[in-house]
GROMACS .gro file of C-alpha atoms in nm:
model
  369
    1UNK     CA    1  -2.941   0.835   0.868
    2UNK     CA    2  -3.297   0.970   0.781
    3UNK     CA    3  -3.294   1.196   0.460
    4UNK     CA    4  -3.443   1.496   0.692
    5UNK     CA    5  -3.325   1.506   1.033
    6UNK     CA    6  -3.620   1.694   1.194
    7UNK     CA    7  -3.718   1.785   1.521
    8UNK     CA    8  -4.038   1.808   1.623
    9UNK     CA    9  -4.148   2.102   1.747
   10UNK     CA   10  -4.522   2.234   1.796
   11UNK     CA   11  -4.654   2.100   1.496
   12UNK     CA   12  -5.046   2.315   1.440
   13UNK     CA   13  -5.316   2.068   1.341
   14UNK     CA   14  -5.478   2.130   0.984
   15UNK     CA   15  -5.830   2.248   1.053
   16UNK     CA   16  -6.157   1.995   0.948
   17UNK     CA   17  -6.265   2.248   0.667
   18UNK     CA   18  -5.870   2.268   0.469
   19UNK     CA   19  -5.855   1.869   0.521
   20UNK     CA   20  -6.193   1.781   0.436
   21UNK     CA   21  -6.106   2.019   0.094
   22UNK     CA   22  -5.806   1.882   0.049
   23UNK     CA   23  -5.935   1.504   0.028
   24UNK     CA   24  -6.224   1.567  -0.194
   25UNK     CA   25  -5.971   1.751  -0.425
   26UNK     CA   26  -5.768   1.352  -0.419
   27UNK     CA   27  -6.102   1.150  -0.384
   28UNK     CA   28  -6.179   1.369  -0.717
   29UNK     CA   29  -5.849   1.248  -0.900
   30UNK     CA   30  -5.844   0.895  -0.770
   31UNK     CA   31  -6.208   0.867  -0.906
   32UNK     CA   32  -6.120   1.001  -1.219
   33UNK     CA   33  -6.199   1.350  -1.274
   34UNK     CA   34  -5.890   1.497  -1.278
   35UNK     CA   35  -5.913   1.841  -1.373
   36UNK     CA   36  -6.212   1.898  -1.133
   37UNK     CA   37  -5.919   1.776  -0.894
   38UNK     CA   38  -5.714   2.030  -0.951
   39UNK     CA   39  -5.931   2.255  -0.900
   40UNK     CA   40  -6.047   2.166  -0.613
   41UNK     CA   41  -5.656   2.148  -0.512
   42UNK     CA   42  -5.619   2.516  -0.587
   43UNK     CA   43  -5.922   2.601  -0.361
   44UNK     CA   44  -5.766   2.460  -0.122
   45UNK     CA   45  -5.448   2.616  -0.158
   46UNK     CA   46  -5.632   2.962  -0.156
   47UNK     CA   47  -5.736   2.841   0.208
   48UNK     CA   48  -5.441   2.740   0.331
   49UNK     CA   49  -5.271   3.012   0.269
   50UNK     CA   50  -5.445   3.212   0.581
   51UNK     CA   51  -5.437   2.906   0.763
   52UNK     CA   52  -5.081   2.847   0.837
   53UNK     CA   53  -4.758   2.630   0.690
   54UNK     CA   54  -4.885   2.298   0.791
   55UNK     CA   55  -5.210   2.366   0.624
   56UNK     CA   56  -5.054   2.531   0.321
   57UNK     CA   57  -4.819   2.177   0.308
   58UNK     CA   58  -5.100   1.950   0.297
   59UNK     CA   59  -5.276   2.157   0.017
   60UNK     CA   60  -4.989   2.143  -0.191
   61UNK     CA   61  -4.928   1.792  -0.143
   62UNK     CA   62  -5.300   1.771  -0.278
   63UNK     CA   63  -5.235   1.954  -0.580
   64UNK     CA   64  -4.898   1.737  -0.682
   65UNK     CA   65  -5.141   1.452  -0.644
   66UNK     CA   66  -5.405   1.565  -0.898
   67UNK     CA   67  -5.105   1.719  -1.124
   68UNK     CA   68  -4.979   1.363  -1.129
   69UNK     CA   69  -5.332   1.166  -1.165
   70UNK     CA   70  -5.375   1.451  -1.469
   71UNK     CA   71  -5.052   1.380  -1.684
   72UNK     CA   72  -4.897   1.678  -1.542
   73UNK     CA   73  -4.567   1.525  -1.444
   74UNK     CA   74  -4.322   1.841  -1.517
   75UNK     CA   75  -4.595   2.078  -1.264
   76UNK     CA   76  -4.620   1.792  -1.000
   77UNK     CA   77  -4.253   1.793  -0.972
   78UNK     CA   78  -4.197   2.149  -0.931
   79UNK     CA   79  -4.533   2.124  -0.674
   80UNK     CA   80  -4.293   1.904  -0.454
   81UNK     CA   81  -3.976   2.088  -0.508
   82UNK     CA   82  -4.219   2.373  -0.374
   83UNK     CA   83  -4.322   2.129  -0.071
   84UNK     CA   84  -3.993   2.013   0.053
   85UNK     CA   85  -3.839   2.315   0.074
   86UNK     CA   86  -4.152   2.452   0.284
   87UNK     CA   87  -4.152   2.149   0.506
   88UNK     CA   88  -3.784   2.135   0.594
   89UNK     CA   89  -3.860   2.511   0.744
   90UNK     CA   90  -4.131   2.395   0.920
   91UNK     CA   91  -4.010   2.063   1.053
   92UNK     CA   92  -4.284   1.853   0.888
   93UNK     CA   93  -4.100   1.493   0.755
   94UNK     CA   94  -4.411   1.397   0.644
   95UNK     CA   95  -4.521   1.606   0.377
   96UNK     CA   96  -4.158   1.589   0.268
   97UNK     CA   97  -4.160   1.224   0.186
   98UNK     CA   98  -4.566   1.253   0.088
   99UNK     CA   99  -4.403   1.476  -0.153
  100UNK     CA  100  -4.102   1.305  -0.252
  101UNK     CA  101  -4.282   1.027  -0.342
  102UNK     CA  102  -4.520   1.194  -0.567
  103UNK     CA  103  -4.197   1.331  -0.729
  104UNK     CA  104  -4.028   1.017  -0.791
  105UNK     CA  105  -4.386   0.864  -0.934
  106UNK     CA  106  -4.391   1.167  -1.185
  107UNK     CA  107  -4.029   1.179  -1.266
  108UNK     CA  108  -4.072   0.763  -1.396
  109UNK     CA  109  -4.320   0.871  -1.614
  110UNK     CA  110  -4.123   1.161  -1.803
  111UNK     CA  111  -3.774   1.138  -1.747
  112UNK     CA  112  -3.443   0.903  -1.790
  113UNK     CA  113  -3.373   0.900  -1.413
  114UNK     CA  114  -3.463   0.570  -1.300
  115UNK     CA  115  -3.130   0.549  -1.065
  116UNK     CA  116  -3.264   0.835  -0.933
  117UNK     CA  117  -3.616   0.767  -0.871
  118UNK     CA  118  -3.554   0.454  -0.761
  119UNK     CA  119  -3.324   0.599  -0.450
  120UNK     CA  120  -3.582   0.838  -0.396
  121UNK     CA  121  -3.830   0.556  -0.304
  122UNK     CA  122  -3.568   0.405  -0.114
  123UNK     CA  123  -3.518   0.677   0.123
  124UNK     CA  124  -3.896   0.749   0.137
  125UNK     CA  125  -3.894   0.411   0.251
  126UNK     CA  126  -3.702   0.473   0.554
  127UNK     CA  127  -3.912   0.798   0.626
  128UNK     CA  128  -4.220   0.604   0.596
  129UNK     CA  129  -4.109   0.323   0.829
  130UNK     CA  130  -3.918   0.588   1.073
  131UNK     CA  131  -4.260   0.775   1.098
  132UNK     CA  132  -4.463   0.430   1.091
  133UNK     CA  133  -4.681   0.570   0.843
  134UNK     CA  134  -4.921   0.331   0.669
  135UNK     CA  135  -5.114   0.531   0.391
  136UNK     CA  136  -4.754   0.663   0.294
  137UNK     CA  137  -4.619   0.252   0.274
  138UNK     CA  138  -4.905   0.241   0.070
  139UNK     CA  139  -4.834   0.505  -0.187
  140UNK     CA  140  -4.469   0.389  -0.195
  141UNK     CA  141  -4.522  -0.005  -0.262
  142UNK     CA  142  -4.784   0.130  -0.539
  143UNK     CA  143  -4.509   0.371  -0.686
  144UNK     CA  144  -4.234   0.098  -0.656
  145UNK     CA  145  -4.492  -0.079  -0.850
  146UNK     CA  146  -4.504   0.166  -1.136
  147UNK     CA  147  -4.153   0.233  -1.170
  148UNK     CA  148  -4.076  -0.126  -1.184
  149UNK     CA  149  -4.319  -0.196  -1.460
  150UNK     CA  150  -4.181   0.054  -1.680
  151UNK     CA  151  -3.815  -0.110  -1.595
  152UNK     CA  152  -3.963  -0.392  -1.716
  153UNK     CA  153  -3.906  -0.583  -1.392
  154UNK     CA  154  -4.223  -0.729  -1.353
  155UNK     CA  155  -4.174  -0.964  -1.040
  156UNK     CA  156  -4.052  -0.686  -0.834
  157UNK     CA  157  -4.332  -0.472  -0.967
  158UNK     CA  158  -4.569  -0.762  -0.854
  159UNK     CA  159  -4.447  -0.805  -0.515
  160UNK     CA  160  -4.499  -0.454  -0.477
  161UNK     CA  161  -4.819  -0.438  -0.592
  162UNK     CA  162  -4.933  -0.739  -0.348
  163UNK     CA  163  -4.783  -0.552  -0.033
  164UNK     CA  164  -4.971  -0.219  -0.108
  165UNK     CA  165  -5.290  -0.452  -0.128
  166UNK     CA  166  -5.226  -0.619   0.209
  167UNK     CA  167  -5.198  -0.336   0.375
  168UNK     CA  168  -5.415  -0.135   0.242
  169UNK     CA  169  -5.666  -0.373   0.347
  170UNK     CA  170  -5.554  -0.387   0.726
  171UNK     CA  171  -5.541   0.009   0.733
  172UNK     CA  172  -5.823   0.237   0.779
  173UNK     CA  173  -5.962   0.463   0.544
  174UNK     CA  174  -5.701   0.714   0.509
  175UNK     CA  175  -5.482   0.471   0.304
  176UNK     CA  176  -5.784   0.384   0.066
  177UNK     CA  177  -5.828   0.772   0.034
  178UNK     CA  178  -5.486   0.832  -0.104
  179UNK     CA  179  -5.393   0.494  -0.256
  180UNK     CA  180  -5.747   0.300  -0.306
  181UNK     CA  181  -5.689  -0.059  -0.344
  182UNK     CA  182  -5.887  -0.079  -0.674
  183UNK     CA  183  -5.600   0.142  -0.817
  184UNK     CA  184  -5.359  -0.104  -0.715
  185UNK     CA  185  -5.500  -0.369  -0.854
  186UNK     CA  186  -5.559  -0.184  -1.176
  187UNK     CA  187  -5.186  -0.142  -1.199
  188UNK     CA  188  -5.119  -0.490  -1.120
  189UNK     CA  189  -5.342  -0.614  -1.395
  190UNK     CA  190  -5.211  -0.309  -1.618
  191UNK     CA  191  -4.834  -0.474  -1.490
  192UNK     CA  192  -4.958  -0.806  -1.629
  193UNK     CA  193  -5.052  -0.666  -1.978
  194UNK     CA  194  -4.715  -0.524  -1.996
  195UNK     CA  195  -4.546  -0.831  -1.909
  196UNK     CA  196  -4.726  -1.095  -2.181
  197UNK     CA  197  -4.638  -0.816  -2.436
  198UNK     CA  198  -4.285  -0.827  -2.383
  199UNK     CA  199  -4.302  -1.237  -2.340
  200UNK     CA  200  -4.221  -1.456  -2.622
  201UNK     CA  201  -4.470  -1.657  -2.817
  202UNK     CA  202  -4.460  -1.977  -2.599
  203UNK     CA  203  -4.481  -1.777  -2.274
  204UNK     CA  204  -4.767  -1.563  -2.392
  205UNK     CA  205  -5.068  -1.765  -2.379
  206UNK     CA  206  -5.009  -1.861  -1.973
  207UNK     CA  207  -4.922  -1.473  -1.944
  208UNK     CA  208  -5.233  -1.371  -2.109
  209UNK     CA  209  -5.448  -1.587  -1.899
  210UNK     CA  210  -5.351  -1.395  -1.641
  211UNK     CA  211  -5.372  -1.080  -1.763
  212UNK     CA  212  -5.728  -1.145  -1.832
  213UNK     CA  213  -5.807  -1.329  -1.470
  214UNK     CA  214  -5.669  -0.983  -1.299
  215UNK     CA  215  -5.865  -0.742  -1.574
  216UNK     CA  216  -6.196  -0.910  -1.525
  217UNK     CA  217  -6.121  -0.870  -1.084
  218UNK     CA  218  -6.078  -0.504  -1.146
  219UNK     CA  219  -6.449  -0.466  -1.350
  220UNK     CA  220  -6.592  -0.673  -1.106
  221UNK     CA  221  -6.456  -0.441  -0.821
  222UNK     CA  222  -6.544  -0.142  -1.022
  223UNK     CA  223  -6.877  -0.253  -1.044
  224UNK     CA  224  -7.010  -0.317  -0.688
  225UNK     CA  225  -6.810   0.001  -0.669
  226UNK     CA  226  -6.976   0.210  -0.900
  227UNK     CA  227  -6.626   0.306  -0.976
  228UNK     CA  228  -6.647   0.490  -1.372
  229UNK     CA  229  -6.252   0.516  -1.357
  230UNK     CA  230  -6.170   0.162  -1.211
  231UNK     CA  231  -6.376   0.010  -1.482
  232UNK     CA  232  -6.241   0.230  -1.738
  233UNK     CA  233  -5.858   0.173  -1.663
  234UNK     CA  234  -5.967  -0.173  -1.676
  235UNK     CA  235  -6.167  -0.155  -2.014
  236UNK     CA  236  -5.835   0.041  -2.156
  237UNK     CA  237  -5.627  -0.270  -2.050
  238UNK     CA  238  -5.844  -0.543  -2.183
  239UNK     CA  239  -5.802  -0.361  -2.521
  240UNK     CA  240  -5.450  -0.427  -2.529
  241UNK     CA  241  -5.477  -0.731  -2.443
  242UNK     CA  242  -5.700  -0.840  -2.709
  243UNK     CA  243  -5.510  -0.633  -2.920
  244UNK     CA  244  -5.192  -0.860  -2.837
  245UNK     CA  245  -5.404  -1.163  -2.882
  246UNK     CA  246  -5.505  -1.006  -3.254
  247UNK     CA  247  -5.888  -1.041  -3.188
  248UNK     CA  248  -5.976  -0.678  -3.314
  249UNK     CA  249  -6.321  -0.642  -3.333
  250UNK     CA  250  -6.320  -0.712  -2.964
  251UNK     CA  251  -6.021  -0.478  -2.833
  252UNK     CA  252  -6.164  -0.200  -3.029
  253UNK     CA  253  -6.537  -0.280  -2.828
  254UNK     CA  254  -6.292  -0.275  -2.510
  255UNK     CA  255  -6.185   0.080  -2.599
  256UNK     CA  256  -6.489   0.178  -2.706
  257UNK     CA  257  -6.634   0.116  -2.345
  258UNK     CA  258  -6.327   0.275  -2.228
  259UNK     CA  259  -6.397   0.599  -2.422
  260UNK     CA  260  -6.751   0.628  -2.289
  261UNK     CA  261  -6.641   0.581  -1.957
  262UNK     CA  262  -6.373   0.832  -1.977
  263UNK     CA  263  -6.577   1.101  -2.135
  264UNK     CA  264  -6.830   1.075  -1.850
  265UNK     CA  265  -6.550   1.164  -1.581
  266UNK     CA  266  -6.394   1.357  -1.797
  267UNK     CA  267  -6.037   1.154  -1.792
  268UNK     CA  268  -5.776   1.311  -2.011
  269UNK     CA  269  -5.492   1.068  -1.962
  270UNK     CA  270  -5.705   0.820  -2.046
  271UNK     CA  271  -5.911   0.955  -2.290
  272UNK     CA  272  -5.551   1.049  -2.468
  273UNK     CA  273  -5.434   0.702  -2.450
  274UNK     CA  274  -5.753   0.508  -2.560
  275UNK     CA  275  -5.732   0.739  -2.882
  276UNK     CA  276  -5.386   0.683  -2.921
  277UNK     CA  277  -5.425   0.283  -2.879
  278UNK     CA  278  -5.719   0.315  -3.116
  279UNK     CA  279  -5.555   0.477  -3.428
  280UNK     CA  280  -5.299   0.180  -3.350
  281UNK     CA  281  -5.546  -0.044  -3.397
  282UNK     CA  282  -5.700   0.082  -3.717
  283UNK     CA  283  -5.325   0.154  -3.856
  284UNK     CA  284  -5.257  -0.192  -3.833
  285UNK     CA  285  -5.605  -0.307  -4.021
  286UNK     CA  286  -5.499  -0.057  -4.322
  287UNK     CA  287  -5.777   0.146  -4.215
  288UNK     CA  288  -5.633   0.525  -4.244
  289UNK     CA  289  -5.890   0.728  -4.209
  290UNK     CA  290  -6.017   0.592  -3.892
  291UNK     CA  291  -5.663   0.563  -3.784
  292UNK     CA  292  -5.632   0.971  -3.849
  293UNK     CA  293  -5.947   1.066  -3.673
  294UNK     CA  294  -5.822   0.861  -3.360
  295UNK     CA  295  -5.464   1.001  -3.380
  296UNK     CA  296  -5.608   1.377  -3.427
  297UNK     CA  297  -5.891   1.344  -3.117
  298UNK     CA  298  -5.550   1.222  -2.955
  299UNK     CA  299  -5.393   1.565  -3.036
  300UNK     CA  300  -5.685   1.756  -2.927
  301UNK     CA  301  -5.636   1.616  -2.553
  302UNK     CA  302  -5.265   1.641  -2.578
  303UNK     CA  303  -5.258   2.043  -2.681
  304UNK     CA  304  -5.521   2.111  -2.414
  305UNK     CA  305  -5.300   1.943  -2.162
  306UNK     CA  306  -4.946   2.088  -2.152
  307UNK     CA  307  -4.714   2.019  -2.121
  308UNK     CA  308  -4.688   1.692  -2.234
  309UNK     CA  309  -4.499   1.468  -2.466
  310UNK     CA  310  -4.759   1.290  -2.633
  311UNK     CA  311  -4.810   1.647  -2.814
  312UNK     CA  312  -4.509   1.538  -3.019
  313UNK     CA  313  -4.573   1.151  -3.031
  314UNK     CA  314  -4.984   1.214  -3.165
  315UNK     CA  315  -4.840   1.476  -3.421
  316UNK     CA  316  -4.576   1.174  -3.541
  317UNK     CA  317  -4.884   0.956  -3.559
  318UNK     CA  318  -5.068   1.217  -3.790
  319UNK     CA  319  -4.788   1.269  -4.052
  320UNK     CA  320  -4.731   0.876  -4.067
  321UNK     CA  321  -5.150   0.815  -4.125
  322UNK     CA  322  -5.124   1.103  -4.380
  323UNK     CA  323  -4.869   0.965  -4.504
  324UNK     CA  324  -5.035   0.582  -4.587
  325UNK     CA  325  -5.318   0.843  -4.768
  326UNK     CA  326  -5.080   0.971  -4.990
  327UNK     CA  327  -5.138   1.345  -4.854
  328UNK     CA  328  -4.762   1.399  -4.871
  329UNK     CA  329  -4.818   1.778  -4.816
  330UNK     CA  330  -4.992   1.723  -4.511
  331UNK     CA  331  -4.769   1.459  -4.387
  332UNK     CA  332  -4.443   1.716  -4.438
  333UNK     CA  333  -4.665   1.996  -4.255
  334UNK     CA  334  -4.690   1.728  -3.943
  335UNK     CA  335  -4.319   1.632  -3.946
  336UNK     CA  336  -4.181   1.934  -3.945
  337UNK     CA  337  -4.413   1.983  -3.630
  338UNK     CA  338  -4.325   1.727  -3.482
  339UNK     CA  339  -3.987   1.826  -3.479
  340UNK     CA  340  -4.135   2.177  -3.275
  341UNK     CA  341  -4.312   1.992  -3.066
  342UNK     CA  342  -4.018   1.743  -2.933
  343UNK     CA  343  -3.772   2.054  -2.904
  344UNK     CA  344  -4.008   2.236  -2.709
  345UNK     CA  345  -4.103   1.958  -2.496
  346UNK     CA  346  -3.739   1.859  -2.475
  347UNK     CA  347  -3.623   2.235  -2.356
  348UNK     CA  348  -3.924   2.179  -2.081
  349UNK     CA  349  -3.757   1.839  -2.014
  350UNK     CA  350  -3.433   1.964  -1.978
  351UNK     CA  351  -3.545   2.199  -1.728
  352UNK     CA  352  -3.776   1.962  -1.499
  353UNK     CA  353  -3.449   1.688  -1.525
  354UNK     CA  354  -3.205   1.985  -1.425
  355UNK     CA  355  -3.456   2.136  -1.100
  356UNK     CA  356  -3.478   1.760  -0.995
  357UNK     CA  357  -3.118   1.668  -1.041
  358UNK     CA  358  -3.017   1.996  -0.841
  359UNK     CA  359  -3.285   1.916  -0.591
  360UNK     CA  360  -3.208   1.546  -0.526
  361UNK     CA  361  -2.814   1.651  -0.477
  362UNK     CA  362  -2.905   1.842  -0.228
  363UNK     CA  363  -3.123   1.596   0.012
  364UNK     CA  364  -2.836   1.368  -0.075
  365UNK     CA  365  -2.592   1.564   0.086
  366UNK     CA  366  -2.824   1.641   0.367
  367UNK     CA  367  -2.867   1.255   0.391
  368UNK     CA  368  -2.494   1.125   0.382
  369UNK     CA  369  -2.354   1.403   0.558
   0.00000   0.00000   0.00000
């Protein structure tokens, strides 16, 4: 049984002004410039709200999107709580799963609810094969994909991340809008990073060849491309892999690119990430200062971009660099906030974990019923 047994009725076509804002508000994010994104997302939301409920759907669905590409997991998810109860009224399965699907990508990234997520795909699965919907296949075998990296079950992760290729390649341009297949590749080879780092010292070398075959694909791609994000993502993993393979000087040029690249589209994941990755780098070469001025551009991005919580995890990183330069005083002042930090991010938590646990009970119920 389908998880939302609609029936269609007289469904009213989204006009060619609320679409056309609503994909330059993704094309935005999946390029990279997130915030302008969201932005763009909220114009179109203004629109679509004297449009009518299909319209006002789809612009939603574009703003969980750009919440997600931004870091903004706990937002997106209450963006799609918004969306599914709006498209059960109005009969509309496919924003529904569009939206579950965003959900379940967010909810990997911030919560302990892999069973969860995981049955969330499952049944947007069946949606998207019900409805025969190929840029929604796409965005599911790419989510798969991330949620199976981060459970650390890299084949399944792999074969996810091949079928979302294929058939993103047969499809027409709709699927390349919402799930481009330079992204998909840039997870895979992100995927393949993950995996030599968790392999053991014999494995490693083989898995690092790899890594570095699928990383050099992506910047060639994001070259002919002209794609600043593509190459930056794959910049960003070429520094931890030659961070794995200890050849410093060289993952800290690979970040270094990354940076520049990020700054120009204005990326605040990533710019976040390549900071944090950098003070890593620096921490382990005894060099504190550098290590603090990484860790504290880190912050910067973090506090502008609630809530997140790397806010907690970059002020952690502070005290502990403060700490190897003997400022005790300022390493206690950045513990003890670090402590604020995790319980305020942890009551936010508690409350995004609680809306989705209440929420997916419900669909259950409607499901198995």
């Amino acid at each position: 049984m389908i998880f939302l047994q609609y029936a269609f009725g007289d469904v009213q076509m989204v006009s060619e002004a609320l679409q056309a804002a609503c994909d330059n508000a993704m094309r935005s994010s999946r390029r990279g410039d997130t915030r302008a994104g969201i932005d763009l997302a909220r114009h179109a939301y203004r629109l679509a709200r004297q449009e009518s409920p299909e319209a006002e759907l789809e612009a939603l669905n574009a703003m969980a999107l750009c919440q997600t590409a931004n870091g903004s997991f706990i937002e997106s998810i209450a963006t799609c709580i918004d969306v599914i109860g709006l498209a059960r009224q109005h009969a509309n399965r496919h924003a529904a799963a569009f939206a579950l699907t965003t959900m379940a990508g967010s909810a990997s990234f911030i919560l302990d609810a892999n069973n969860v997520v995981l049955e969330m795909l499952r049944v947007c699965r069946s949606e998207a094969d019900a409805l025969d919907d190929t840029p929604l296949k796409v965005r599911i075998h790419n989510t798969f994909g991330l949620v199976y990296g981060n459970l650390g079950r890299f084949d399944e992760g792999d074969l996810e991340y091949d079928e979302g290729i294929a058939l993103v390649d047969m499809a027409d341009g709709r699927a390349a809008l919402i799930t481009p297949g330079y992204l998909i590749m840039g997870n895979k080879a992100f995927l393949s990073v993950q995996r030599a780092k968790a392999a053991s010292a014999e494995a490693f070398p083989a898995l690092a060849e790899v890594a570095e075959g699928r990383i050099q694909n992506v910047l060639g791609i994001a070259t002919v491309e002209m794609n600043i994000d593509a190459e930056a993502r794959a910049l960003f993993c070429l520094g931890q892999l030659r961070t794995l393979q200890h050849r410093i000087a060289e993952a800290l040029e690979a970040f270094g690119q990354a940076l520049s690249r990020a700054t120009q589209i204005r990326h605040n994941p990533r710019l976040l990430d390549t900071n944090i990755e950098i003070s890593k780098v620096y921490a382990s070469e005894m060099q504190f200062e550098k290590a603090l001025e990484a860790m504290e551009e880190a912050y910067q991005i973090a506090d502008a971009n609630r809530p997140t919580a790397k806010v907690a995890s970059t002020c952690e990183g502070i005290a502990a660099m403060y700490a190897s330069l003997k400022r005790e005083r300022d390493a206690a002042h950045y513990r003890a906030r670090t402590v604020r930090e995790r319980e305020t991010f942890g009551r936010e938590n508690e409350i995004a974990v609680r809306d989705l646990s209440a929420f997916w009970q419900t669909i259950a119920a409607d499901r198995f019923s």
